[in-house]
């Protein structure tokens, strides 16, 4: 409606102007007439001119749009601030005539709630210089005074609380001879409101999330005054920042300095910032400059507006790069994320699962399965079924884990691979489970005797259930071992839609189960297995020891979480458990009496000191208990990293956890190597350790930022360079090469 | 003595209205409290600053135009677009009237992106629309957002640093803010400019889905100032 009204008015005005005879114009002045005025409910806009010496090459000729706002309404400066748009002007001029830039008068800051804009209220004139070259051929006047027709199409956004975009077309015949000086006062006022150029460019320094501005050469009369600050570049500072509260300014002699906050969502990072400072309106004096302008070069580095996306592992990065190349040829209508990337991630997960078999924490399971195959040697069908059942167990467990992760992700919990071992309760339960398995292998008890006969018969009827359950067990035990490829795949899975994330888990599980599946289906593999015999009993006893070793490790993990009291209590309870299990193997009355006594004792023990196991010791307390862990490693925190990086020191971060075997291996081998450590010292690298043994949201967030969801992760970060993420199995040569590249 | 039937039914109706009003008010209070809590949590962690691109997008709870509650973190694992809107604004009308915004919304939601249109206009503003009116307007424009959220108290808008309508934010599946800025590259109220402008939302989502970094991650939003409650 507004548009149509404007257009109608413009049309009316234009028609009227065209019909107005040029002869009616006075040579001394140019009255405002239809054709040069557009009136809307919010503004009266008029195209006016100032040509005191007529329109000839070299003579000063100014034209300008004068906007008179209704009370409370405003239009905008060249930098509109938080919202709004600068007024735009498009000129239509005869050949040989051109315009310069709009000479924007100093604006005022207009706060709008939590936002602020720069603009004009009341009446403002936006002057534009006209340059008439010698190429300009004046029209031949058929009668009266020759005039140059200038046309302006202008659009402006006028706002109070609401905003109305408006536009208008203006025409003005400018007499070539004589003087057009009716609007001298308005043009003089606009010139007086122009910022005066400063002799020195000033300086702008980016300091963290602040901008430090330094201007020199301001006149003595303004020194000590509180100035208004107007950057011409939009989207750099927080426009709504209040002087004296959010930003400060001070004077040292004739030098004005100010510190103001950068915009949180800054989208401009200029190398030169044109700035305007202005006296407050109360301090302005007629005939004196009111504002000054400088074009200050910017030093310092802008904080990253767009933080780099997660640092992915080299394998995944390669896949992403390949995908980016593919994306150029294929349409962007791809499922999230692209299928190529996803296939790479699936392959990575499969390889990760395969490698998981070689990890120390899965090895006991490998042993159990070898034993199982040995028992059934020669029965190809049984092998096949066993392989399938085991695979089913592994994959379903991975799906359950994945489902759990998705559920927790939906609940907003930040977590990653191995998270289940961050809970002391889970660690204690696993220790108990492994103790039982170890005792069974050693021969203290048989499952057949300890379990009710119904379960025994169920097992006998369903031998596949055993294989299925061993698959489940394999997954539970494999969790702490974050094999290569797996970290990246898991990090990838966390950001995926549910179905794809679950598919990744299936791939991991399939990788883990693949060797057994092969052994089941390819007879050659199964035939390689030794025949059953007395050696099996020896092997079974032998296999108990990896189980007990796992228990020892789990107790150590719990010690990290619950302290020495927790570990001690757990050991005591495990002894009780072993005794109870043994008691059940006895016969008759003895069995009842001893078992009852042992269970009673265990119950009392659990009631009195059991909570030691589940308590989580504060890291600080733990740190002091550990005593001199060495000056070399400092505890990690994001602040500490920022502090060190700020001081120009390279930083090496070891994301680790007590329950992560790979981490411990790296810690004892590469990270304890004297040559490697000497290299670290030579480069003056600060070494930080982020211990994820207990759940720590800060570390989880940092890992997520690296595109990982498990440990170990090793990051070498030098100031001004992208962080280098090293491989999970840390090689001495790799670390030394990375250090040498600093 | 018993009440006459008409008085009885009137008092019953009054009681029913009172109950309904109370339940509406309490629901609103609970949601407002939840949002305020989320906002406070964020402010504690980041000194009242709006999130920069690359930072964690603050979580929030809001009620949509049909009264259903939505929590940002419920959409974890998906891209989420937040679009600040206000049908009273000529710039919003430019992008809806021309069909540009509905088309952008549809292209995004077809890819599995969650699109939340948010109205932070305060109740006292002349162009404030009640939920059902806003919903009707969105339907009349053939808008295709996942939900239209009410934020009359301006808490979500202030926390995100939303300044204009439209103002667009994109959150990646990990909950990181990956885009903040305008709908497109030509700041004007003219519909004609849409065809020559770069649609930053289509571009950012296209790049994100292609595994590429977002080339224009922060841009200048343009439009009307959001009329926040003061």
Coordinates of N, CA, C and O in Angstrom, one line a residue, chain A residues 451-582:
Chain A
X451 N 25.2 -73.0 38.8 CA 23.9 -72.5 38.3 C 22.8 -73.5 38.4 O 23.1 -74.7 38.5
X452 N 21.6 -73.0 38.5 CA 20.4 -74.0 38.6 C 20.4 -74.9 37.4 O 20.8 -74.5 36.3
X453 N 19.8 -76.0 37.6 CA 19.8 -77.0 36.5 C 19.0 -76.5 35.3 O 19.3 -76.9 34.2
X454 N 18.0 -75.7 35.5 CA 17.3 -75.2 34.4 C 18.1 -74.4 33.4 O 18.1 -74.5 32.2
X455 N 19.0 -73.6 34.0 CA 19.9 -72.8 33.2 C 20.9 -73.7 32.4 O 21.2 -73.5 31.3
X456 N 21.4 -74.8 33.2 CA 22.3 -75.7 32.6 C 21.7 -76.4 31.4 O 22.3 -76.5 30.3
X457 N 20.5 -76.9 31.6 CA 19.8 -77.6 30.5 C 19.6 -76.6 29.3 O 19.7 -77.0 28.1
X458 N 19.2 -75.3 29.7 CA 19.0 -74.3 28.6 C 20.3 -74.2 27.8 O 20.3 -74.1 26.6
X459 N 21.4 -74.2 28.5 CA 22.7 -74.0 27.8 C 23.0 -75.3 26.9 O 23.5 -75.2 25.8
X460 N 22.6 -76.4 27.5 CA 22.9 -77.6 26.7 C 22.0 -77.7 25.5 O 22.5 -78.1 24.4
X461 N 20.7 -77.2 25.6 CA 19.9 -77.2 24.5 C 20.3 -76.2 23.5 O 20.0 -76.3 22.3
X462 N 20.8 -75.1 24.0 CA 21.1 -74.0 23.1 C 22.6 -73.7 23.2 O 23.0 -72.7 23.8
X463 N 23.4 -74.5 22.6 CA 24.9 -74.2 22.7 C 25.2 -72.9 22.0 O 26.3 -72.3 22.3
X464 N 24.4 -72.5 21.1 CA 24.6 -71.2 20.4 C 24.6 -70.0 21.4 O 25.2 -69.0 21.1
X465 N 23.8 -70.2 22.4 CA 23.6 -69.1 23.4 C 25.0 -68.7 24.0 O 25.3 -67.6 24.2
X466 N 25.8 -69.8 24.2 CA 27.2 -69.5 24.7 C 28.0 -68.6 23.8 O 28.6 -67.6 24.2
X467 N 27.9 -68.9 22.5 CA 28.7 -68.2 21.5 C 28.1 -66.7 21.4 O 28.9 -65.8 21.3
X468 N 26.8 -66.7 21.5 CA 26.2 -65.3 21.5 C 26.6 -64.5 22.6 O 27.1 -63.4 22.5
X469 N 26.6 -65.1 23.8 CA 27.0 -64.4 25.0 C 28.4 -64.0 25.0 O 28.8 -62.9 25.5
X470 N 29.3 -64.9 24.5 CA 30.7 -64.5 24.4 C 30.9 -63.3 23.5 O 31.8 -62.5 23.7
X471 N 30.0 -63.2 22.5 CA 30.1 -62.1 21.6 C 29.8 -60.8 22.4 O 30.4 -59.8 22.3
X472 N 28.7 -60.9 23.2 CA 28.3 -59.8 24.1 C 29.5 -59.4 25.0 O 29.9 -58.2 25.1
X473 N 30.1 -60.4 25.6 CA 31.2 -60.2 26.5 C 32.4 -59.5 25.8 O 33.0 -58.6 26.3
X474 N 32.7 -59.9 24.6 CA 33.8 -59.3 23.8 C 33.6 -57.8 23.7 O 34.6 -57.0 23.8
X475 N 32.4 -57.4 23.5 CA 32.1 -56.0 23.3 C 32.3 -55.2 24.6 O 32.9 -54.1 24.6
X476 N 31.8 -55.8 25.7 CA 32.0 -55.2 27.0 C 33.4 -54.9 27.3 O 33.8 -53.9 27.8
X477 N 34.2 -55.9 27.0 CA 35.7 -55.8 27.3 C 36.4 -54.9 26.3 O 37.4 -54.3 26.7
X478 N 35.9 -54.9 25.1 CA 36.7 -54.1 24.1 C 36.6 -52.6 24.3 O 37.4 -51.9 23.8
X479 N 35.6 -52.2 25.0 CA 35.3 -50.8 25.1 C 36.4 -49.9 25.5 O 36.6 -48.8 24.9
X480 N 37.3 -50.3 26.4 CA 38.4 -49.3 26.7 C 39.4 -49.2 25.6 O 40.2 -48.3 25.7
X481 N 39.5 -50.1 24.7 CA 40.5 -50.0 23.7 C 40.1 -49.2 22.5 O 39.4 -49.7 21.7
X482 N 40.5 -48.0 22.4 CA 40.1 -47.2 21.3 C 41.2 -47.4 20.2 O 42.2 -46.8 20.2
X483 N 40.9 -48.3 19.3 CA 41.9 -48.6 18.3 C 42.0 -47.5 17.2 O 41.1 -46.7 17.2
X484 N 43.0 -47.5 16.4 CA 43.1 -46.5 15.4 C 41.8 -46.6 14.5 O 41.2 -47.7 14.4
X485 N 41.5 -45.6 13.9 CA 40.2 -45.4 13.0 C 39.0 -45.3 13.9 O 38.0 -44.7 13.5
X486 N 39.0 -46.0 15.0 CA 37.8 -46.0 15.8 C 37.5 -44.6 16.4 O 36.3 -44.2 16.3
X487 N 38.5 -44.0 16.9 CA 38.2 -42.6 17.5 C 37.5 -41.7 16.5 O 36.5 -41.2 16.8
X488 N 38.0 -41.7 15.3 CA 37.4 -40.8 14.3 C 36.0 -41.3 13.9 O 35.1 -40.5 13.8
X489 N 35.8 -42.6 13.8 CA 34.5 -43.1 13.4 C 33.5 -42.8 14.5 O 32.4 -42.4 14.2
X490 N 33.9 -42.9 15.7 CA 33.0 -42.7 16.8 C 32.6 -41.2 16.9 O 31.5 -40.8 17.1
X491 N 33.6 -40.4 16.7 CA 33.4 -38.9 16.7 C 32.4 -38.6 15.6 O 31.5 -37.7 15.8
X492 N 32.6 -39.2 14.5 CA 31.8 -39.0 13.3 C 30.3 -39.5 13.7 O 29.4 -38.8 13.4
X493 N 30.2 -40.6 14.3 CA 28.9 -41.2 14.6 C 28.1 -40.3 15.5 O 26.9 -40.2 15.4
X494 N 28.8 -39.6 16.4 CA 28.0 -38.8 17.4 C 27.3 -37.7 16.7 O 26.2 -37.2 17.1
X495 N 27.8 -37.2 15.6 CA 27.1 -36.1 14.9 C 26.2 -36.6 13.8 O 25.7 -35.8 13.0
X496 N 26.0 -37.9 13.7 CA 25.2 -38.5 12.6 C 23.7 -38.7 12.9 O 23.4 -38.8 14.1
X497 N 22.8 -38.7 11.9 CA 21.5 -39.2 12.2 C 21.5 -40.6 12.8 O 22.4 -41.4 12.5
X498 N 20.5 -40.9 13.6 CA 20.5 -42.1 14.4 C 20.8 -43.4 13.5 O 21.6 -44.2 13.9
X499 N 20.1 -43.5 12.3 CA 20.2 -44.7 11.6 C 21.7 -44.9 11.1 O 22.2 -46.0 11.2
X500 N 22.3 -43.8 10.6 CA 23.7 -44.0 10.2 C 24.6 -44.2 11.3 O 25.6 -45.0 11.1
X501 N 24.4 -43.6 12.4 CA 25.2 -43.8 13.6 C 25.2 -45.3 14.0 O 26.2 -45.9 14.2
X502 N 24.0 -45.9 14.0 CA 23.8 -47.3 14.3 C 24.5 -48.2 13.3 O 25.2 -49.2 13.7
X503 N 24.5 -47.8 12.1 CA 25.2 -48.5 11.0 C 26.7 -48.6 11.2 O 27.3 -49.6 11.0
X504 N 27.2 -47.5 11.7 CA 28.6 -47.4 12.1 C 29.0 -48.4 13.2 O 30.0 -49.1 13.1
X505 N 28.1 -48.5 14.1 CA 28.3 -49.4 15.2 C 28.3 -50.9 14.7 O 29.0 -51.7 15.1
X506 N 27.3 -51.1 13.8 CA 27.2 -52.5 13.2 C 28.6 -52.8 12.5 O 29.1 -53.9 12.6
X507 N 29.1 -51.8 11.8 CA 30.4 -52.0 11.0 C 31.5 -52.3 12.0 O 32.3 -53.2 11.8
X508 N 31.5 -51.6 13.1 CA 32.5 -51.9 14.1 C 32.4 -53.3 14.7 O 33.4 -54.0 14.8
X509 N 31.2 -53.7 15.0 CA 30.9 -55.0 15.5 C 31.3 -56.1 14.5 O 31.9 -57.1 14.8
X510 N 31.0 -55.8 13.2 CA 31.3 -56.8 12.2 C 32.8 -57.0 12.1 O 33.3 -58.1 11.9
X511 N 33.5 -55.9 12.2 CA 35.0 -55.9 12.1 C 35.5 -56.8 13.2 O 36.4 -57.6 13.0
X512 N 35.0 -56.6 14.4 CA 35.4 -57.3 15.6 C 35.2 -58.8 15.4 O 36.0 -59.7 15.8
X513 N 34.0 -59.1 14.8 CA 33.6 -60.6 14.7 C 34.2 -61.3 13.5 O 34.2 -62.5 13.5
X514 N 34.7 -60.5 12.6 CA 35.1 -61.0 11.3 C 36.0 -62.2 11.3 O 35.8 -63.2 10.6
X515 N 37.1 -62.2 12.1 CA 38.0 -63.3 12.1 C 37.3 -64.6 12.5 O 37.6 -65.7 11.9
X516 N 36.4 -64.6 13.5 CA 35.7 -65.8 13.9 C 34.8 -66.3 12.8 O 34.6 -67.5 12.6
X517 N 34.1 -65.3 12.2 CA 33.2 -65.6 11.2 C 33.9 -66.4 10.1 O 33.5 -67.4 9.5
X518 N 35.1 -65.8 9.7 CA 35.9 -66.4 8.7 C 36.4 -67.9 9.1 O 36.3 -68.8 8.3
X519 N 36.8 -68.0 10.3 CA 37.2 -69.3 10.8 C 36.1 -70.3 10.7 O 36.3 -71.5 10.4
X520 N 34.8 -69.8 10.9 CA 33.7 -70.7 10.9 C 33.4 -71.1 9.5 O 33.0 -72.3 9.2
X521 N 33.5 -70.2 8.5 CA 33.1 -70.5 7.1 C 34.2 -71.0 6.2 O 33.9 -71.7 5.3
X522 N 35.4 -70.6 6.5 CA 36.5 -71.1 5.7 C 37.2 -72.3 6.4 O 37.8 -72.1 7.4
X523 N 36.9 -73.5 6.0 CA 37.4 -74.7 6.7 C 38.9 -74.6 7.0 O 39.4 -75.0 8.0
X524 N 39.6 -74.1 6.0 CA 41.1 -74.0 6.1 C 41.5 -73.3 7.4 O 42.4 -73.8 8.1
X525 N 40.8 -72.3 7.7 CA 41.1 -71.5 8.9 C 40.8 -72.4 10.1 O 41.6 -72.5 11.1
X526 N 39.6 -73.0 10.1 CA 39.3 -73.9 11.2 C 40.2 -75.1 11.4 O 40.5 -75.5 12.5
X527 N 40.7 -75.6 10.2 CA 41.6 -76.8 10.3 C 42.9 -76.4 10.8 O 43.6 -77.3 11.2
X528 N 43.3 -75.2 10.7 CA 44.6 -74.7 11.3 C 44.6 -74.8 12.8 O 45.6 -74.9 13.4
X529 N 43.3 -74.8 13.3 CA 43.3 -74.9 14.8 C 43.7 -76.3 15.3 O 43.4 -77.3 14.7
X530 N 44.3 -76.3 16.4 CA 44.8 -77.6 17.0 C 43.6 -78.5 17.4 O 42.5 -78.0 17.7
X531 N 43.9 -79.8 17.4 CA 42.9 -80.7 17.8 C 42.7 -80.7 19.3 O 43.6 -80.4 20.0
X532 N 41.5 -81.1 19.8 CA 41.3 -81.1 21.2 C 42.2 -82.2 21.9 O 42.5 -83.2 21.2
X533 N 42.5 -82.0 23.1 CA 43.3 -83.0 23.8 C 43.6 -82.5 25.2 O 43.0 -81.5 25.6
X534 N 44.4 -83.2 25.9 CA 44.7 -82.8 27.3 C 45.3 -81.4 27.4 O 45.1 -80.7 28.4
X535 N 45.9 -80.9 26.3 CA 46.5 -79.6 26.4 C 45.4 -78.5 26.7 O 45.7 -77.4 27.1
X536 N 44.1 -78.9 26.4 CA 43.1 -77.9 26.6 C 42.9 -77.5 28.0 O 42.7 -76.4 28.3
X537 N 43.1 -78.5 28.9 CA 43.0 -78.2 30.3 C 44.1 -77.2 30.7 O 43.8 -76.3 31.5
X538 N 45.3 -77.5 30.2 CA 46.4 -76.7 30.5 C 46.1 -75.2 30.0 O 46.3 -74.3 30.8
X539 N 45.6 -75.2 28.8 CA 45.3 -73.9 28.2 C 44.3 -73.1 29.0 O 44.4 -72.0 29.2
X540 N 43.3 -73.9 29.4 CA 42.2 -73.3 30.2 C 42.7 -72.7 31.5 O 42.4 -71.5 31.8
X541 N 43.6 -73.4 32.2 CA 44.2 -72.9 33.4 C 45.0 -71.6 33.1 O 44.9 -70.6 33.8
X542 N 45.7 -71.7 32.0 CA 46.6 -70.6 31.6 C 45.8 -69.4 31.3 O 46.1 -68.3 31.7
X543 N 44.6 -69.6 30.6 CA 43.8 -68.5 30.2 C 43.2 -67.8 31.4 O 42.7 -66.6 31.3
X544 N 43.2 -68.4 32.6 CA 42.7 -67.7 33.8 C 43.5 -66.5 34.1 O 43.0 -65.5 34.6
X545 N 44.8 -66.6 33.8 CA 45.7 -65.5 34.2 C 45.5 -64.2 33.5 O 45.5 -63.2 34.2
X546 N 45.2 -64.2 32.2 CA 44.8 -63.0 31.6 C 43.6 -62.4 32.3 O 43.5 -61.2 32.4
X547 N 42.7 -63.3 32.7 CA 41.5 -62.8 33.4 C 41.8 -62.1 34.7 O 41.3 -61.0 34.9
X548 N 42.7 -62.8 35.4 CA 43.1 -62.1 36.7 C 43.9 -60.9 36.5 O 43.8 -59.9 37.2
X549 N 44.6 -60.9 35.4 CA 45.4 -59.7 35.1 C 44.4 -58.5 34.8 O 44.7 -57.4 35.2
X550 N 43.4 -58.9 34.1 CA 42.3 -57.9 33.8 C 41.7 -57.3 35.1 O 41.5 -56.1 35.2
X551 N 41.5 -58.2 36.0 CA 41.0 -57.8 37.3 C 42.0 -56.9 38.0 O 41.6 -55.8 38.5
X552 N 43.2 -57.2 37.9 CA 44.3 -56.4 38.6 C 44.2 -55.0 37.9 O 44.2 -54.0 38.6
X553 N 44.1 -55.0 36.6 CA 44.0 -53.7 35.9 C 42.8 -52.9 36.3 O 42.8 -51.7 36.6
X554 N 41.6 -53.6 36.4 CA 40.4 -52.9 36.8 C 40.5 -52.3 38.2 O 40.0 -51.3 38.5
X555 N 41.1 -53.1 39.1 CA 41.3 -52.6 40.4 C 42.1 -51.3 40.4 O 41.8 -50.4 41.1
X556 N 43.1 -51.3 39.6 CA 44.0 -50.1 39.4 C 43.2 -48.9 38.9 O 43.3 -47.8 39.4
X557 N 42.3 -49.2 37.9 CA 41.4 -48.2 37.4 C 40.6 -47.6 38.5 O 40.4 -46.4 38.6
X558 N 40.0 -48.5 39.2 CA 39.1 -48.1 40.3 C 39.9 -47.3 41.3 O 39.4 -46.3 41.9
X559 N 41.1 -47.7 41.5 CA 42.0 -46.9 42.4 C 42.1 -45.5 42.0 O 42.2 -44.5 42.8
X560 N 42.2 -45.3 40.7 CA 42.3 -43.9 40.1 C 41.0 -43.1 40.4 O 41.0 -41.9 40.6
X561 N 39.9 -43.9 40.4 CA 38.6 -43.2 40.6 C 38.2 -43.0 42.1 O 37.8 -42.0 42.5
X562 N 38.4 -44.1 42.8 CA 37.9 -44.1 44.2 C 39.0 -44.1 45.2 O 38.8 -44.2 46.4
X563 N 40.3 -44.0 44.8 CA 41.4 -43.9 45.7 C 41.8 -45.3 46.3 O 41.2 -46.3 45.9
X564 N 42.8 -45.3 47.2 CA 43.3 -46.6 47.7 C 42.2 -47.3 48.5 O 42.2 -48.5 48.5
X565 N 41.4 -46.5 49.2 CA 40.3 -47.2 50.0 C 39.4 -47.9 49.2 O 39.0 -49.0 49.5
X566 N 39.0 -47.3 48.0 CA 38.1 -48.0 47.1 C 38.7 -49.2 46.6 O 38.0 -50.3 46.5
X567 N 39.9 -49.1 46.1 CA 40.6 -50.3 45.5 C 40.7 -51.4 46.6 O 40.5 -52.6 46.3
X568 N 41.1 -51.0 47.8 CA 41.3 -52.0 48.9 C 40.0 -52.7 49.2 O 39.9 -54.0 49.3
X569 N 38.9 -51.9 49.3 CA 37.6 -52.5 49.5 C 37.2 -53.4 48.4 O 36.6 -54.5 48.7
X570 N 37.4 -53.0 47.2 CA 37.1 -53.9 46.1 C 37.8 -55.2 46.2 O 37.2 -56.3 46.0
X571 N 39.1 -55.2 46.5 CA 39.9 -56.4 46.6 C 39.3 -57.3 47.7 O 39.1 -58.5 47.5
X572 N 38.9 -56.7 48.8 CA 38.4 -57.5 49.9 C 37.1 -58.1 49.5 O 36.8 -59.3 49.8
X573 N 36.2 -57.4 48.8 CA 34.9 -57.9 48.3 C 35.1 -59.0 47.3 O 34.4 -60.0 47.3
X574 N 36.2 -58.9 46.5 CA 36.4 -59.9 45.5 C 36.9 -61.2 46.2 O 36.5 -62.3 45.7
X575 N 37.7 -61.1 47.2 CA 38.1 -62.3 48.0 C 36.8 -63.0 48.6 O 36.6 -64.2 48.5
X576 N 35.9 -62.1 49.1 CA 34.6 -62.7 49.7 C 33.9 -63.4 48.6 O 33.3 -64.5 48.8
X577 N 33.8 -62.8 47.4 CA 33.1 -63.4 46.3 C 33.7 -64.7 45.9 O 32.9 -65.7 45.8
X578 N 35.0 -64.8 45.9 CA 35.7 -66.0 45.5 C 35.3 -67.1 46.6 O 35.1 -68.3 46.2
X579 N 35.4 -66.7 47.8 CA 35.1 -67.6 48.9 C 33.7 -68.1 48.8 O 33.4 -69.3 49.0
X580 N 32.7 -67.3 48.5 CA 31.3 -67.7 48.4 C 31.1 -68.7 47.3 O 30.5 -69.7 47.4
X581 N 31.8 -68.4 46.2 CA 31.7 -69.3 45.0 C 32.2 -70.6 45.4 O 31.6 -71.7 45.1
X582 N 33.4 -70.6 46.1 CA 34.0 -71.9 46.5 C 33.0 -72.6 47.4 O 32.8 -73.8 47.3

